XYZ file of C-alpha atoms in Angstrom:
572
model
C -31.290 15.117 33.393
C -29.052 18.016 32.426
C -25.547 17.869 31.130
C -23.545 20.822 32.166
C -20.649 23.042 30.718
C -19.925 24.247 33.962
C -19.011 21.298 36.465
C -19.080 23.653 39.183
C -22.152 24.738 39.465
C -23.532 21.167 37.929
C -22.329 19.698 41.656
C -24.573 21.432 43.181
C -27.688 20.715 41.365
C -27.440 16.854 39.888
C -28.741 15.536 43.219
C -30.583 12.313 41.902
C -29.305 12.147 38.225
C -26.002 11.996 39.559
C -26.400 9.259 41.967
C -29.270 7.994 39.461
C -28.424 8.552 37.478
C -18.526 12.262 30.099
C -13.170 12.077 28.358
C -10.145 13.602 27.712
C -9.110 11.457 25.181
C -6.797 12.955 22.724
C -9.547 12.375 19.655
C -11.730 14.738 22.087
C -9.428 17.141 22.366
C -8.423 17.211 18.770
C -11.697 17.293 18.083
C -12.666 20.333 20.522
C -9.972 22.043 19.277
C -11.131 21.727 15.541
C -14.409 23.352 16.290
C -14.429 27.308 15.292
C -13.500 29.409 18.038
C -14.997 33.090 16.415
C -16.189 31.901 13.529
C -18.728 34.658 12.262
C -22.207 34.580 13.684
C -25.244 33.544 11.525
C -27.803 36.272 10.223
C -30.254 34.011 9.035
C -31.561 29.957 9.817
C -32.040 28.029 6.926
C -35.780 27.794 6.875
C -37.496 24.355 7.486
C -37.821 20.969 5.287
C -41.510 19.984 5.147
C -41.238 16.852 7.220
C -43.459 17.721 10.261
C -40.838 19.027 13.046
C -41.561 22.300 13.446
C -40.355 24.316 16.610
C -43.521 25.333 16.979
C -45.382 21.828 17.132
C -42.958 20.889 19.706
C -43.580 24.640 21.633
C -47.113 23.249 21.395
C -46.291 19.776 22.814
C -44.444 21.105 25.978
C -47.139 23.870 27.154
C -49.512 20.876 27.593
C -46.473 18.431 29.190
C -45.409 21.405 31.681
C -49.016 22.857 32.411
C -49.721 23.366 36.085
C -53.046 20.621 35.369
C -49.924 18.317 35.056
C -48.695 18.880 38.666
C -45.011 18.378 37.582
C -45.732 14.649 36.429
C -44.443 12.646 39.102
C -44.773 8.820 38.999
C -47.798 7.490 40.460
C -49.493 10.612 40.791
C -52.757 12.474 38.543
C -49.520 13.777 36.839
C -48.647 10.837 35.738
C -52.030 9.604 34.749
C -52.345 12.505 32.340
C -48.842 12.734 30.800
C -49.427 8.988 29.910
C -53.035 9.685 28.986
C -51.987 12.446 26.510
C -49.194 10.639 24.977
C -50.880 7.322 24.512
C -53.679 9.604 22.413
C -51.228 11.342 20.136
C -49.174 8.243 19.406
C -52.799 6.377 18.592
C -53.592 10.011 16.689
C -50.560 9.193 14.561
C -51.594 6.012 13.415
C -48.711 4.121 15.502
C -50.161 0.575 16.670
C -49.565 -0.302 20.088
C -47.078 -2.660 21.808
C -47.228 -6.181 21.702
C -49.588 -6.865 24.201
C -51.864 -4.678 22.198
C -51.856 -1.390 25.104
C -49.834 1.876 24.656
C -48.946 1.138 28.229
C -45.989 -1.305 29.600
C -46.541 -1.725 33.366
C -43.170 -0.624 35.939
C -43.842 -2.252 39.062
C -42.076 -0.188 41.785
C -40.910 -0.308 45.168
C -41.127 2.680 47.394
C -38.210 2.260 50.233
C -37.898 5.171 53.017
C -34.729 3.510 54.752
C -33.959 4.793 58.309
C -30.409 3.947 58.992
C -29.237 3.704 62.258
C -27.604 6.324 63.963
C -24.405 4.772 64.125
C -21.998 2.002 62.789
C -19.909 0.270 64.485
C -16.215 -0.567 63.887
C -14.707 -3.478 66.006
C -11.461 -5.109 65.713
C -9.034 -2.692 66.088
C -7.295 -1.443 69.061
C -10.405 1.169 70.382
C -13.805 1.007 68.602
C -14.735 3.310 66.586
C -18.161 4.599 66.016
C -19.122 6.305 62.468
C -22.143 8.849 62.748
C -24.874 8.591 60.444
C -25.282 11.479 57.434
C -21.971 12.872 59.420
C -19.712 9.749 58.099
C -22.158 8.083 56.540
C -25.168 7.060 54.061
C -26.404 3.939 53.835
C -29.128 2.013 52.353
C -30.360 -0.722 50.869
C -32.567 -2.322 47.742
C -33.792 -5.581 49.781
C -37.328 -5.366 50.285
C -37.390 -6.161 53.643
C -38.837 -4.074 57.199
C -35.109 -4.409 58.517
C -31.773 -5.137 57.089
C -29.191 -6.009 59.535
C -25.247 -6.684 59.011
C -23.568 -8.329 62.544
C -19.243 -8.097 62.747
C -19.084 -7.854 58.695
C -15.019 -8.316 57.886
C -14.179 -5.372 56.456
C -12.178 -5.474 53.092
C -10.647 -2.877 50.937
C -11.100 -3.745 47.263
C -9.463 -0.726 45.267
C -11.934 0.281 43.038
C -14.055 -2.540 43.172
C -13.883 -2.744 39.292
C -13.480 -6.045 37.201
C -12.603 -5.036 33.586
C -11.284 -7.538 31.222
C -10.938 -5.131 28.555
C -8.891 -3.285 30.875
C -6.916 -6.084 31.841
C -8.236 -5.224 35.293
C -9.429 -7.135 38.723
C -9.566 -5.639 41.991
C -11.230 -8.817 43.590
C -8.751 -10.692 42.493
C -7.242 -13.627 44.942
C -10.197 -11.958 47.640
C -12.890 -13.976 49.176
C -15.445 -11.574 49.903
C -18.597 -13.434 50.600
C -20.279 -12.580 54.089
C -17.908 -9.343 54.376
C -18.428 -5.836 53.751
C -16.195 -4.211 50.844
C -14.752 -0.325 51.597
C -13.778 0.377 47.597
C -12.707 4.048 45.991
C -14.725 6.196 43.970
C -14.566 6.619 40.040
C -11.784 4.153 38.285
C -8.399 4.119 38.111
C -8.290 6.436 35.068
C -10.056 9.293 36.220
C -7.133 9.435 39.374
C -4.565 11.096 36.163
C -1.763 9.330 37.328
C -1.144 6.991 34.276
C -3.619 8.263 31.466
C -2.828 5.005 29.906
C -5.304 3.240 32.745
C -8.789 2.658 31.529
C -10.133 5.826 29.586
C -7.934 8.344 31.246
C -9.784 10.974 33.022
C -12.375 10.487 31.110
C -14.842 8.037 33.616
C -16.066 5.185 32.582
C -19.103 2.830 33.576
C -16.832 1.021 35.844
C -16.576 3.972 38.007
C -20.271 4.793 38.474
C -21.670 3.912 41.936
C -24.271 1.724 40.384
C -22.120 -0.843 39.006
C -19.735 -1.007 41.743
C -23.315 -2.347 44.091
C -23.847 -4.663 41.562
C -20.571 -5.843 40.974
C -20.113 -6.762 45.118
C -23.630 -8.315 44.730
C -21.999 -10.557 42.050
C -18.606 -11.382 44.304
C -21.481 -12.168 47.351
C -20.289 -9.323 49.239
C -22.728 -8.558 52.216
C -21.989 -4.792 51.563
C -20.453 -2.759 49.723
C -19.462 1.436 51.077
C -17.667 3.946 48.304
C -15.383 6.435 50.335
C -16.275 9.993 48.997
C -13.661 12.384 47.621
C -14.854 15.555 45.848
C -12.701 15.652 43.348
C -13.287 12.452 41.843
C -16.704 12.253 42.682
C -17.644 15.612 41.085
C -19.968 16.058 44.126
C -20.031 17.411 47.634
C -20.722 15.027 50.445
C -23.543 17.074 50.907
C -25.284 15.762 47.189
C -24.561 12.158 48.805
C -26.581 13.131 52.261
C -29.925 15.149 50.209
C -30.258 12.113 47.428
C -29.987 9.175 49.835
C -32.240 10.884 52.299
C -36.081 10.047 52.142
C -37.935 7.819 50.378
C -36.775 6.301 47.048
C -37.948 4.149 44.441
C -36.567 1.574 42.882
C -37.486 -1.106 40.381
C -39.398 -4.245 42.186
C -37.675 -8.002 41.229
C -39.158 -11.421 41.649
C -36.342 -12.175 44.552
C -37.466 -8.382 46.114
C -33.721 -7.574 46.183
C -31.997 -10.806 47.657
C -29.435 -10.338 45.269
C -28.145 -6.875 46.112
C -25.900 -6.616 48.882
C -27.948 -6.207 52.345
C -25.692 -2.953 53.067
C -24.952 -0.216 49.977
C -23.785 3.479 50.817
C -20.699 5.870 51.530
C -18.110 7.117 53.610
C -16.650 10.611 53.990
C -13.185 10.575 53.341
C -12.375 11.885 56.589
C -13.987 8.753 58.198
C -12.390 6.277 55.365
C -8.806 7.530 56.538
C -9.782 6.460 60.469
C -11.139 2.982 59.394
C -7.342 2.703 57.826
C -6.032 3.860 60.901
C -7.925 1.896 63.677
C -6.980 -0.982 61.005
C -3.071 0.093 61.339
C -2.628 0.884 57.540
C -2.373 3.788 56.107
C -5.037 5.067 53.489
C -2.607 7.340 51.496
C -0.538 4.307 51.053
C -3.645 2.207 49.722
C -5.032 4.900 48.209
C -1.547 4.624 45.547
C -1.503 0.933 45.357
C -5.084 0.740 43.824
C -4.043 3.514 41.493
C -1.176 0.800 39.800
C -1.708 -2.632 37.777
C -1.264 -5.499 39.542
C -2.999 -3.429 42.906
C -3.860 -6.565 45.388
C -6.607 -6.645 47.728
C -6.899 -7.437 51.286
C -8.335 -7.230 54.896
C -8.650 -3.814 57.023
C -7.076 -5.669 59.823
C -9.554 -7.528 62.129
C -12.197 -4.404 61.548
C -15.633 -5.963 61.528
C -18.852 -3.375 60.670
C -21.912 -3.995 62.462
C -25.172 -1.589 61.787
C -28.890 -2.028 60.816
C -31.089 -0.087 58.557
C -35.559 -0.220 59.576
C -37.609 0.125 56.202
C -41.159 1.277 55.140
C -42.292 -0.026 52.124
C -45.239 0.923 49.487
C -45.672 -0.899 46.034
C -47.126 0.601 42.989
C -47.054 0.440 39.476
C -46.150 3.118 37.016
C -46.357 3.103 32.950
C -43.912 3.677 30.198
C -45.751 4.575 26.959
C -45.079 2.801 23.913
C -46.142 2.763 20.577
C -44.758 1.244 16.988
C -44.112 1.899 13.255
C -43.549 -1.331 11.701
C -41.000 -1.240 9.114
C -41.680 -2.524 5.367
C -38.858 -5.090 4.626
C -37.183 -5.966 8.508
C -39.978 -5.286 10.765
C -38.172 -7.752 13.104
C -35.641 -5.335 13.724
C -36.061 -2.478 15.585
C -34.872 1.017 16.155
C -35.868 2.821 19.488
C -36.176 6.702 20.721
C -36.971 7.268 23.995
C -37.886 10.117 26.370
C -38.692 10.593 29.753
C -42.533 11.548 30.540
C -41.768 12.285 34.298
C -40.354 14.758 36.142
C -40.486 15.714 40.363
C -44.337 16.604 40.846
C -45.601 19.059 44.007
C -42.329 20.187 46.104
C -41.666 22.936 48.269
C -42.513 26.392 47.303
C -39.848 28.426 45.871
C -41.126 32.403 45.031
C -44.733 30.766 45.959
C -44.556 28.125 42.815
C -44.438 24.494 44.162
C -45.121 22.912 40.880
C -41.848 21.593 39.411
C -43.294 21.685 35.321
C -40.462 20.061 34.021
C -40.700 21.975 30.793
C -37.141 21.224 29.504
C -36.666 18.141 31.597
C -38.025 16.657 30.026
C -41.321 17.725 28.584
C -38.668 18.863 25.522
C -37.527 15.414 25.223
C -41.521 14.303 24.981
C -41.925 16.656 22.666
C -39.490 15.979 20.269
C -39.955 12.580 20.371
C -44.111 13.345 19.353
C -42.599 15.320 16.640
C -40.331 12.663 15.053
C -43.049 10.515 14.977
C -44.893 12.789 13.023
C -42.454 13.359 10.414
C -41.868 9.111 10.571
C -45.913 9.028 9.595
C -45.507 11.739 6.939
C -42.340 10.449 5.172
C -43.097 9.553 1.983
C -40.016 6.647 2.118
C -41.440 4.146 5.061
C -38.515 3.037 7.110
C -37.677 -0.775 6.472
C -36.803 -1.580 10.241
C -39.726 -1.214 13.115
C -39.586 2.424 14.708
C -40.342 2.350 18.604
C -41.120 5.145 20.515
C -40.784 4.821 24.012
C -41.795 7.624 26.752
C -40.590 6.259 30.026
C -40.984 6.922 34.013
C -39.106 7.043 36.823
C -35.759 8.561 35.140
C -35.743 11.467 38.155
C -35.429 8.860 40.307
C -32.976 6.830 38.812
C -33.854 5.595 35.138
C -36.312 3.138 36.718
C -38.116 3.367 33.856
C -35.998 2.011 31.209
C -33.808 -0.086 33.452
C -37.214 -2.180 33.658
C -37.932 -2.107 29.643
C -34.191 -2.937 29.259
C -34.530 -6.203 31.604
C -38.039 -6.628 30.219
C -37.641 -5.854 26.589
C -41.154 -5.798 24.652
C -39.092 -6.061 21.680
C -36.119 -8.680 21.653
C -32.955 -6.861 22.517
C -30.349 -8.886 19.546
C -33.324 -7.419 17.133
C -32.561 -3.910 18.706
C -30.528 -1.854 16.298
C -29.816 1.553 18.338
C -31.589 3.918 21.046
C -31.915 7.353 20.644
C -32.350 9.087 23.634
C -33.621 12.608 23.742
C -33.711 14.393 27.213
C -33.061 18.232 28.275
C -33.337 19.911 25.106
C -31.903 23.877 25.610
C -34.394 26.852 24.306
C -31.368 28.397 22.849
C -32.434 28.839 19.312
C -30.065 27.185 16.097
C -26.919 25.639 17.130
C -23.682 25.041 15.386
C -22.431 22.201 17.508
C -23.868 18.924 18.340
C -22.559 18.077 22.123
C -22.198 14.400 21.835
C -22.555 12.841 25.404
C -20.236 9.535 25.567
C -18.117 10.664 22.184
C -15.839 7.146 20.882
C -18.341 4.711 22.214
C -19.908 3.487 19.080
C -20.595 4.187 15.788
C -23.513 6.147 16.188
C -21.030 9.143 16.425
C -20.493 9.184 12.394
C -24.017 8.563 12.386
C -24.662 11.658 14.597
C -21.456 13.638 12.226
C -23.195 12.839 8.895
C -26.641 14.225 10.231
C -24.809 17.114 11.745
C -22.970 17.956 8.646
C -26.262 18.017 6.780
C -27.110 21.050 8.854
C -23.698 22.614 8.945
C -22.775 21.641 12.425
C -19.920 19.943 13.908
C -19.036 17.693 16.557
C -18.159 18.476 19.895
C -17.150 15.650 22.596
C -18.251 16.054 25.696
C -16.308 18.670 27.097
C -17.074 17.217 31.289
C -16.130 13.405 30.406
C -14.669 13.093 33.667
C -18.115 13.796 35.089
C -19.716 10.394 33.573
C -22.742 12.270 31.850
C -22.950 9.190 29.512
C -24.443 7.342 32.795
C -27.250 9.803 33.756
C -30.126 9.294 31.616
C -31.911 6.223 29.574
C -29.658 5.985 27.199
C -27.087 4.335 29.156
C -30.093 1.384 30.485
C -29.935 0.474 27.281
C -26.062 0.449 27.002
C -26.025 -1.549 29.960
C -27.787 -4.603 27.774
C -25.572 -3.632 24.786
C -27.431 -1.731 22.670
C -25.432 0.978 21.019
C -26.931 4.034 22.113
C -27.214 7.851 20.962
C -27.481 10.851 23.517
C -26.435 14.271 21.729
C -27.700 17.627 21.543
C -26.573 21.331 20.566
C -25.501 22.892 24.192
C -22.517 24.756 23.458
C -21.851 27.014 20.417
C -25.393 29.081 19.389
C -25.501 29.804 15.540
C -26.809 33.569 16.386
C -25.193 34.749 19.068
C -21.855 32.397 19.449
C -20.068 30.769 22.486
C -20.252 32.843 25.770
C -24.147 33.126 24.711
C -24.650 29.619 25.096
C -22.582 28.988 28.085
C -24.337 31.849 30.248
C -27.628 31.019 29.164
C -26.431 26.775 30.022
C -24.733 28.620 34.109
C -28.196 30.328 34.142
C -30.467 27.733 33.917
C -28.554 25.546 35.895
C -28.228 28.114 38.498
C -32.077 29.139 38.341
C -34.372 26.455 37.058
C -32.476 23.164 36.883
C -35.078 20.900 39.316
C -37.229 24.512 40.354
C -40.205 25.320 39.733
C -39.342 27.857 37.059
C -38.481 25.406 34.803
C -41.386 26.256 32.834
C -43.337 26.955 29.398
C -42.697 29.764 27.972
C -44.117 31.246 24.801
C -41.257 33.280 24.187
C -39.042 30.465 24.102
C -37.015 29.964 21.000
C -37.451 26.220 20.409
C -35.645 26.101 17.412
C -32.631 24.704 18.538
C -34.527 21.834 19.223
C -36.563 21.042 16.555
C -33.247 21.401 14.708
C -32.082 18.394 17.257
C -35.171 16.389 16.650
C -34.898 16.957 12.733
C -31.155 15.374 13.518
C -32.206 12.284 15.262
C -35.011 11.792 12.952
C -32.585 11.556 9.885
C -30.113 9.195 12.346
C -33.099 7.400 12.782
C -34.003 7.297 9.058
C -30.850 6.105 8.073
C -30.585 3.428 10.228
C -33.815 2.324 9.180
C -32.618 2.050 5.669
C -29.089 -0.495 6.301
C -28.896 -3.613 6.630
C -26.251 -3.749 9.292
C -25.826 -3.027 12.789
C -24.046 0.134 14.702
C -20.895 -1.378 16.695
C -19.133 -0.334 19.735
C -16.309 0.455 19.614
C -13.513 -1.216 20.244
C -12.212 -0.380 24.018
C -16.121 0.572 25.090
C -16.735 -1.592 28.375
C -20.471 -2.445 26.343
C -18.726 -3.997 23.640
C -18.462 -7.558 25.038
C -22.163 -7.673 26.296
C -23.417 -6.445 22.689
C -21.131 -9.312 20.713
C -22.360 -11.868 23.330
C -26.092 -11.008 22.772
C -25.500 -10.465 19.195
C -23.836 -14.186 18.712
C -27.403 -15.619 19.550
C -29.836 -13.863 17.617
């Protein structure tokens, strides 16, 4: 997964990661604005400490991760049989001892769905019926495990947002009965719409507006399904991003009740086709549209509209790996700190300039690599870290942070005991940086973590810049937010320490015009991977000093994650 300084042309590309899988708070801005605007270019990088990251170890690392004999690592491939075969035997080279069950390996038991919708939904109820064409109006899907899904004259119900947020003060199914009905909800949260900045986060979009938690949060009302209406703007994504990454087969995570708690019916609406459901219902969607945007917004019926529509399934079960391996720690080895990395990345796709393999090289054979490399310099440190070190290499992020969703609900190491994740994935090859891009800036207090380390290399901090795009959502990080663990995703993207600013932000539009998910995102020798052993070096002394304490990172106070850390944490 890539974060982008250019939302534009990021639309266009984040396909899965955005549907997978950043604020304008004034502290951001303040912040942003602190950061030197022409301060005078570098002539020389300090050189190197002796602790085992070296740009070229981790140059070394990635030409074996993105060779062609690794066929783009996709899950359940010979890609993926190699990438974990390789990284098992370094981590055992290193002297790390395996999980708990004694393997480098933690089984992911996946589901394969290719959902064919049908090619219409029905509307009934209003005065004429009204049919809604499939990819046209719609997407649908679903995550129950089942040859056929089918939803018969659902009541349709419009549910604002679809957000419950106590912290927030906030409860869009309030006084609604929703069980057996189908919810219509808005995309993004409340916040993000820049009416009243004082709503949520401001613009800057929290987890309540990703897709993903709106699904689960119907699941948890007993909605029978749940559609998003699609607007751009908010969004952040054409309709046509919605139509290419729910298209096809997909894989998902396999549960003991093989999905009977998700809601039989998930997808979208245009908004085009949201605005005649309000219609055939008699209301009028502008009108709804500003009540959801206000505290206090109530809840109700679309009129008599009922939805009726069916979705046929094939299904294929497999298993994938994450790789794990451990460095206990000397005086709290109960107690653990984790990095992770995706292995994986899309495998053998169409042809583009006659290259089909998709190497993955910066996504996220960089995030591998680095994650080898702070290993190392964990093995070689003279001071052995008091807490457990885990280092976790994970599948199925491309396809929607399977991966670590399934080590998050599965923990191999108890999740109370789990101190912080640092999560490495997309490193740039744009040589020393000044800044450090910090992706989810005010959650927790792994920022003055992240500032202390940065400072140590004469860097600053810069907030995400695209907050409003929810970047903090996209890659493994956040699975492990999602149980409460505070978690770390932050790299140098933005300000390059020899050639400045407008360096860095061509070289970020060019990749993301040229090699994001291509083919030609590959090795190269010429790279200049210093930039990243310089992040690696970061997250290693993050990692170090964590290691060291006694206490625990916190969110932060407003962070929707806070309440399910201080609930885990009260019964450890």
């Amino acid at each position: 997964m890539r974060f982008s300084p250019s939302p534009l042309l990021a639309a266009s590309t984040l396909l899965l990661t955005l549907l997978a899988g950043c604020q304008s708070r004034s502290s951001d801005s303040a912040a942003a604005a602190a950061a030197p605007e022409a301060a005078p270019l570098d002539t020389t990088v300090a050189p190197s400490p002796p602790d085992g990251i070296t740009a070229a170890g981790i140059g070394r690392y990635i030409r074996v991760l993105a060779s062609d004999e690794y066929q783009g690592r996709k899950p359940f491939t010979i890609g993926e049989q190699k990438a974990t075969t390789f990284l098992a035997a370094e981590f055992r080279k290193l002297g790390l001892q395996p999980g708990p069950d004694g393997t480098y390996f933690q089984a992911v038991p996946l589901v394969e769905i290719t959902g064919t919708p049908a090619p219409t939904m029905q509307i009934s109820g209003g005065k004429q019926p009204l049919t809604l064409s499939f990819k046209t109006d719609y997407m649908a899907f679903t995550q129950q495990e089942k040859e056929k899904v089918t939803v018969n004259s659902s009541p349709l119900v419009f549910a604002g947002y679809g957000v419950v947020a106590p912290e927030y003060g906030w409860n869009d199914y309030a006084g609604l009965d929703v069980k057996g009905k189908t919810v219509v909800v808005l995309v993004n949260d409340p916040g993000n719409a820049g009416n009243d900045t004082t709503l949520f986060k401001g613009r800057a979009m929290t987890y309540y507006g990703r897709w993903m938690y709106k699904y689960e949060e119907a699941a948890r009302q007993g909605a029978t399904g749940l559609l998003i209406i699609h607007d751009t703007k908010p969004a952040a994504y054409p309709w046509s991003v919605v139509q290419s990454s729910y298209s096809g087969a997909k894989l998902r995570n396999q549960t003991a009740d093989k999905g009977a708690s998700k809601c039989t019916l998930e997808g979208w609406i245009t908004l085009d086709a949201a605005k005649k459901l309000f219609g055939a219902a008699g209301q009028s969607y502008d009108e709804a549209y500003a009540a959801a945007n206000k505290k206090g917004f109530k809840g109700g019926a679309l009129g008599a509209l009922t939805l009726s529509t069916s979705i046929t399934n094939k299904l294929r079960r497999q298993t994938s790996k994450n790789v794990v391996a451990v460095l206990p720690g000397t005086k709290r080895p109960g107690e653990y700190i984790i990095y992770s990395a995706h292995w994986d990345h899309l495998g053998i796709g169409a042809a583009v300039n006659g290259d089909s393999i998709y190497n993955g090289a910066a996504d996220n054979a960089s995030g591998c690599a680095a994650l080898l490399s702070i290993a190392k310099a964990f093995r070689q440190a003279q001071e052995k870290p008091g807490r457990s070190i885990v280092f976790l290499a994970v599948t199925g992020e491309e396809q929607g942070l399977l991966g670590s969703m399934y080590y998050a609900s599965h923990p191999l190491f108890p999740v109370p005991k789990t101190v912080a994740n640092l999560n490495m994935d997309d490193l740039p090859t744009m040589g020393p940086m000044r800044d450090l891009t910090v992706i989810g800036y005010g959650q927790s207090e792994l920022d003055d973590y992240a500032r202390a380390a940065a400072q140590e290399q004469d860097r600053y901090i810069l907030p995400d810049p695209n907050a409003d795009k929810g970047y903090f959502f996209r890659s493994d990080h956040f699975s492990f937010a999602h149980v409460g663990v505070p978690s770390l995703y932050a790299s140098g993207q933005a300000d390059s320490r020899l050639k400045g600013k407008a360096y860095a932000q061509k070289r970020a539009e060019e990749f993301e015009a040229k090699n994001y998910h291509q083919p030609s995102d590959e090795y190269s020798p010429t790279a200049d991977y210093r930039g990243m052993e310089q992040d690696a070096r970061l997250l290693f002394r993050v990692g170090q000093r964590l290691a060291a304490e006694t206490t625990f990172p916190q969110w932060k106070a407003g962070s929707e994650f806070k309440a399910i850390r201080d609930k885990s944490m009260a019964g450890r």
